[in-house]
Structures are given as structure tokens and as C-alpha cells.
Amino acid sequence: MVQSDFEGSMDPRDELVTHMGVLRAFALSLCRNSATADDLVQDTVMKAWKSIGSFEKGTNMRAWLFTILRNTYYTNHRKTRREVMDSDGHFAATMSVKPEHDGALAMTDFLVAFNQLPDEQREAITLVGASGFAYQEAAEMCGVATGTMKSRVNRARQKLVELLDLSDEDSMELTDTGTMAVLTAHLPVRRA
């Protein structure tokens, strides 16, 4: 009996094992590392085993397995190109996440100040600042002159700055100085 006839009549699960040597050789040629090659072969066999129902009996099992191995290798390769090697944890130690409460607290402060504005100013700053209408469009909607709309928006902005206790030197970040101190504690101190 010829080898290919024998393999064609085998159960695909049994035939899978007969290709392990050539799979490992192919994996070694791709990744050039025996441990990685072994992992790649293991992943290939696991994927093939799960998908054995989709394998058509009588077709080329070796080609099917090589395709799975090759696709697995390139998928893993693309993933690792986006990853950062950080085995000692140095990079991870420098990372921080901005607290979620900062934005909520700033928004609460803004809403309190916003609600203290007169109705006309709230309406004007909402139309021009938040909704993006031009002064002329907003003026037409409210039935006032364009200059009046500009004046209302300007006074509303000034009042918000006053109520929120902002100054020109303040950054418009949503993080207070205490939180920023914690977030930047790992950075080196710059001396003038």
C-alpha cells in the first residue's frame, strides 16, 4: 500500500499525529526558536483538533496543517509587534490611570456655576458654545440683535470664570494639582 493511500484512508485524528515532525520543522524555520516552535505546533494541533470536522477526508492534511500553523504564526507575530517587552515591570511602573472622579467633580462644579447664570446668558452660551451655532443664527433664534447675543455669551463666559474661580494661569485639565502630583510622582524632578 502506498503511503498517500494509507493516509487518505486514515481517520483524520490519527493522521494528524503523523505530521508532527514536519510541523515542528516548519515552525522552527519560521520562528527560529525551539520553545516558540513547540508552542506554535501545540497551538496548531489544538486548532486543527477543534476544527477537524471542517477537514475534508481525502484532501491534503499536511497542507491544511501548514496553513493553520502559518496563519497562527503571522497572527501571533502581528500581536507581538504591538506589545511592549516589560519583563522587569519598569514600563508598567511608570503607567498611571487618571482617576474617573476628576471629570465628574469638574462637571458637577460646572453645572452648579452654570445654573447660577441668568436665563438669557445660559441660553446664549448653550446655543453658541455647546450647540455650535453662529452668533447670528443664535440671535435670530432668540429674536435679538447679533451684538446682544455676543454680549450675552461674553458675560456668561466671564461669570463662569468667576464662579469657577479660574484664572489665565490655570490649565484647563480635568485633573486637580493633588492628583497630578500623584500621577507624576515617578517622573524625575527638573531643577532650573
CSV table of C-alpha atoms in Angstrom, one decimal:
chain,number,residue,atom,x,y,z
A,1,MET,CA,0.0,0.0,0.0
A,2,VAL,CA,1.3,3.4,-0.9
A,3,GLN,CA,1.8,6.0,1.9
A,4,SER,CA,-0.6,8.5,0.4
A,5,ASP,CA,-3.3,5.8,0.0
A,6,PHE,CA,-2.8,4.8,3.6
A,7,GLU,CA,-3.1,8.4,4.9
A,8,GLY,CA,-6.2,9.0,2.7
A,9,SER,CA,-8.0,6.1,4.4
A,10,MET,CA,-6.9,7.0,8.0
A,11,ASP,CA,-9.1,8.8,10.5
A,12,PRO,CA,-8.1,12.5,10.3
A,13,ARG,CA,-7.4,12.5,14.1
A,14,ASP,CA,-4.9,9.7,13.7
A,15,GLU,CA,-3.4,11.2,10.6
A,16,LEU,CA,-2.8,14.5,12.5
A,17,VAL,CA,-0.2,12.9,14.7
A,18,THR,CA,1.8,11.6,11.7
A,19,HIS,CA,2.6,15.2,10.6
A,20,MET,CA,4.1,16.4,14.0
A,21,GLY,CA,7.7,16.2,12.8
A,22,VAL,CA,7.3,18.2,9.7
A,23,LEU,CA,5.1,20.7,11.5
A,24,ARG,CA,7.9,21.3,14.1
A,25,ALA,CA,10.5,21.7,11.3
A,26,PHE,CA,8.3,24.2,9.5
A,27,ALA,CA,7.6,26.1,12.8
A,28,LEU,CA,11.4,26.2,13.5
A,29,SER,CA,12.0,27.6,10.0
A,30,LEU,CA,9.5,30.4,10.8
A,31,CYS,CA,10.4,31.4,14.3
A,32,ARG,CA,14.0,30.1,14.8
A,33,ASN,CA,13.4,29.3,18.4
A,34,SER,CA,12.7,25.7,19.6
A,35,ALA,CA,10.5,26.7,22.5
A,36,THR,CA,8.4,29.1,20.4
A,37,ALA,CA,8.2,26.5,17.6
A,38,ASP,CA,6.9,23.9,20.1
A,39,ASP,CA,4.3,26.3,21.3
A,40,LEU,CA,3.3,27.1,17.7
A,41,VAL,CA,3.0,23.4,16.9
A,42,GLN,CA,0.9,22.9,20.0
A,43,ASP,CA,-1.4,25.8,19.1
A,44,THR,CA,-1.7,24.4,15.5
A,45,VAL,CA,-2.6,20.9,16.7
A,46,MET,CA,-5.2,22.3,19.2
A,47,LYS,CA,-6.8,24.5,16.4
A,48,ALA,CA,-6.8,21.6,14.0
A,49,TRP,CA,-8.3,19.2,16.6
A,50,LYS,CA,-11.1,21.7,17.3
A,51,SER,CA,-11.8,22.2,13.5
A,52,ILE,CA,-11.3,18.6,12.5
A,53,GLY,CA,-14.9,18.5,11.4
A,54,SER,CA,-14.2,21.0,8.7
A,55,PHE,CA,-11.3,18.9,7.3
A,56,GLU,CA,-12.4,17.1,4.1
A,57,LYS,CA,-11.3,13.5,4.1
A,58,GLY,CA,-9.1,12.6,1.1
A,59,THR,CA,-7.6,16.1,0.9
A,60,ASN,CA,-4.1,17.1,1.9
A,61,MET,CA,-3.9,17.0,5.7
A,62,ARG,CA,-0.3,18.3,5.7
A,63,ALA,CA,-1.2,21.4,3.6
A,64,TRP,CA,-4.2,22.0,5.9
A,65,LEU,CA,-2.0,21.9,9.0
A,66,PHE,CA,0.8,24.0,7.4
A,67,THR,CA,-1.9,26.7,6.6
A,68,ILE,CA,-3.1,26.7,10.2
A,69,LEU,CA,0.5,26.9,11.5
A,70,ARG,CA,1.4,29.7,9.1
A,71,ASN,CA,-1.7,31.7,9.9
A,72,THR,CA,-1.2,31.2,13.6
A,73,TYR,CA,2.5,32.3,13.4
A,74,TYR,CA,1.6,35.5,11.5
A,75,THR,CA,-1.3,36.3,13.8
A,76,ASN,CA,1.0,35.9,16.8
A,77,HIS,CA,3.7,37.9,15.1
A,78,ARG,CA,1.4,40.9,14.4
A,79,LYS,CA,0.3,40.8,18.0
A,80,THR,CA,3.8,40.8,19.4
A,81,ARG,CA,4.8,43.8,17.2
A,82,ARG,CA,2.3,45.9,19.1
A,83,GLU,CA,3.3,44.7,22.5
A,84,VAL,CA,6.0,46.2,24.7
A,85,MET,CA,8.5,43.9,26.3
A,86,ASP,CA,8.5,44.7,30.1
A,87,SER,CA,9.7,41.6,31.9
A,88,ASP,CA,11.1,43.6,34.8
A,89,GLY,CA,8.0,45.7,35.2
A,90,HIS,CA,9.8,49.0,34.7
A,91,PHE,CA,7.4,50.3,31.9
A,92,ALA,CA,4.3,49.2,33.8
A,93,ALA,CA,5.5,51.1,36.9
A,94,THR,CA,5.6,54.4,35.0
A,95,MET,CA,2.0,54.0,33.8
A,96,SER,CA,-0.9,55.6,35.6
A,97,VAL,CA,-4.6,56.0,35.0
A,98,LYS,CA,-6.4,59.3,35.5
A,99,PRO,CA,-9.0,58.9,38.3
A,100,GLU,CA,-12.5,58.8,36.9
A,101,HIS,CA,-13.8,61.1,39.6
A,102,ASP,CA,-12.0,64.1,38.3
A,103,GLY,CA,-14.2,64.7,35.3
A,104,ALA,CA,-17.3,64.1,37.3
A,105,LEU,CA,-16.3,66.6,40.0
A,106,ALA,CA,-15.3,69.2,37.4
A,107,MET,CA,-18.7,68.7,35.7
A,108,THR,CA,-20.6,69.0,38.9
A,109,ASP,CA,-18.8,72.3,39.7
A,110,PHE,CA,-19.5,73.5,36.2
A,111,LEU,CA,-23.2,72.6,36.4
A,112,VAL,CA,-23.5,74.4,39.8
A,113,ALA,CA,-21.9,77.5,38.2
A,114,PHE,CA,-23.9,77.2,35.0
A,115,ASN,CA,-27.2,77.1,36.9
A,116,GLN,CA,-26.3,80.4,38.6
A,117,LEU,CA,-26.2,82.2,35.3
A,118,PRO,CA,-29.3,84.3,34.3
A,119,ASP,CA,-31.6,82.6,31.8
A,120,GLU,CA,-30.6,84.7,28.8
A,121,GLN,CA,-26.9,84.0,29.4
A,122,ARG,CA,-27.4,80.3,29.9
A,123,GLU,CA,-29.4,80.2,26.7
A,124,ALA,CA,-26.8,82.2,24.8
A,125,ILE,CA,-23.8,80.1,25.9
A,126,THR,CA,-25.7,76.9,25.2
A,127,LEU,CA,-26.6,77.9,21.7
A,128,VAL,CA,-23.2,79.4,20.8
A,129,GLY,CA,-20.8,77.4,23.0
A,130,ALA,CA,-22.3,74.0,23.3
A,131,SER,CA,-24.5,73.7,20.2
A,132,GLY,CA,-22.1,75.4,17.8
A,133,PHE,CA,-24.5,77.9,16.3
A,134,ALA,CA,-23.0,81.2,14.9
A,135,TYR,CA,-23.8,84.3,16.8
A,136,GLN,CA,-26.2,85.5,14.0
A,137,GLU,CA,-28.1,82.2,14.0
A,138,ALA,CA,-28.4,82.2,17.8
A,139,ALA,CA,-29.5,85.8,17.7
A,140,GLU,CA,-32.2,85.0,15.2
A,141,MET,CA,-33.5,82.1,17.3
A,142,CYS,CA,-33.7,84.3,20.3
A,143,GLY,CA,-35.1,87.3,18.5
A,144,VAL,CA,-32.3,89.7,19.5
A,145,ALA,CA,-29.6,91.6,17.7
A,146,THR,CA,-26.3,89.8,16.9
A,147,GLY,CA,-24.4,92.3,19.2
A,148,THR,CA,-26.8,91.4,22.0
A,149,MET,CA,-26.0,87.7,21.6
A,150,LYS,CA,-22.3,88.3,21.6
A,151,SER,CA,-22.6,90.4,24.7
A,152,ARG,CA,-24.7,87.7,26.5
A,153,VAL,CA,-22.1,85.0,25.6
A,154,ASN,CA,-19.2,87.1,26.7
A,155,ARG,CA,-20.9,87.9,30.1
A,156,ALA,CA,-21.8,84.3,30.6
A,157,ARG,CA,-18.2,83.2,30.0
A,158,GLN,CA,-16.8,85.9,32.3
A,159,LYS,CA,-19.3,84.9,35.0
A,160,LEU,CA,-18.4,81.2,34.7
A,161,VAL,CA,-14.7,82.0,35.0
A,162,GLU,CA,-15.5,84.0,38.2
A,163,LEU,CA,-17.8,81.3,39.7
A,164,LEU,CA,-15.4,78.5,38.9
A,165,ASP,CA,-12.5,80.6,40.3
A,166,LEU,CA,-10.4,80.2,37.1
A,167,SER,CA,-7.6,82.4,36.0
A,168,ASP,CA,-5.5,82.7,32.9
A,169,GLU,CA,-2.7,80.7,34.5
A,170,ASP,CA,-5.0,77.7,35.3
A,171,SER,CA,-4.7,74.8,33.0
A,172,MET,CA,-8.0,73.6,31.6
A,173,GLU,CA,-7.1,70.0,32.6
A,174,LEU,CA,-9.7,68.0,34.4
A,175,THR,CA,-7.2,66.9,37.0
A,176,ASP,CA,-6.5,68.9,40.1
A,177,THR,CA,-3.0,69.6,41.3
A,178,GLY,CA,-3.1,66.9,44.1
A,179,THR,CA,-4.0,64.2,41.6
A,180,MET,CA,-1.4,65.5,39.2
A,181,ALA,CA,1.2,65.2,41.9
A,182,VAL,CA,0.4,61.6,42.5
A,183,LEU,CA,0.3,60.8,38.7
A,184,THR,CA,3.7,62.4,38.1
A,185,ALA,CA,5.5,61.3,41.3
A,186,HIS,CA,7.6,58.8,39.3
A,187,LEU,CA,8.9,61.5,36.9
A,188,PRO,CA,12.3,63.0,37.6
A,189,VAL,CA,12.3,66.5,39.2
A,190,ARG,CA,13.5,69.2,36.9
A,191,ARG,CA,15.7,71.8,38.5
A,192,ALA,CA,16.2,75.2,37.0
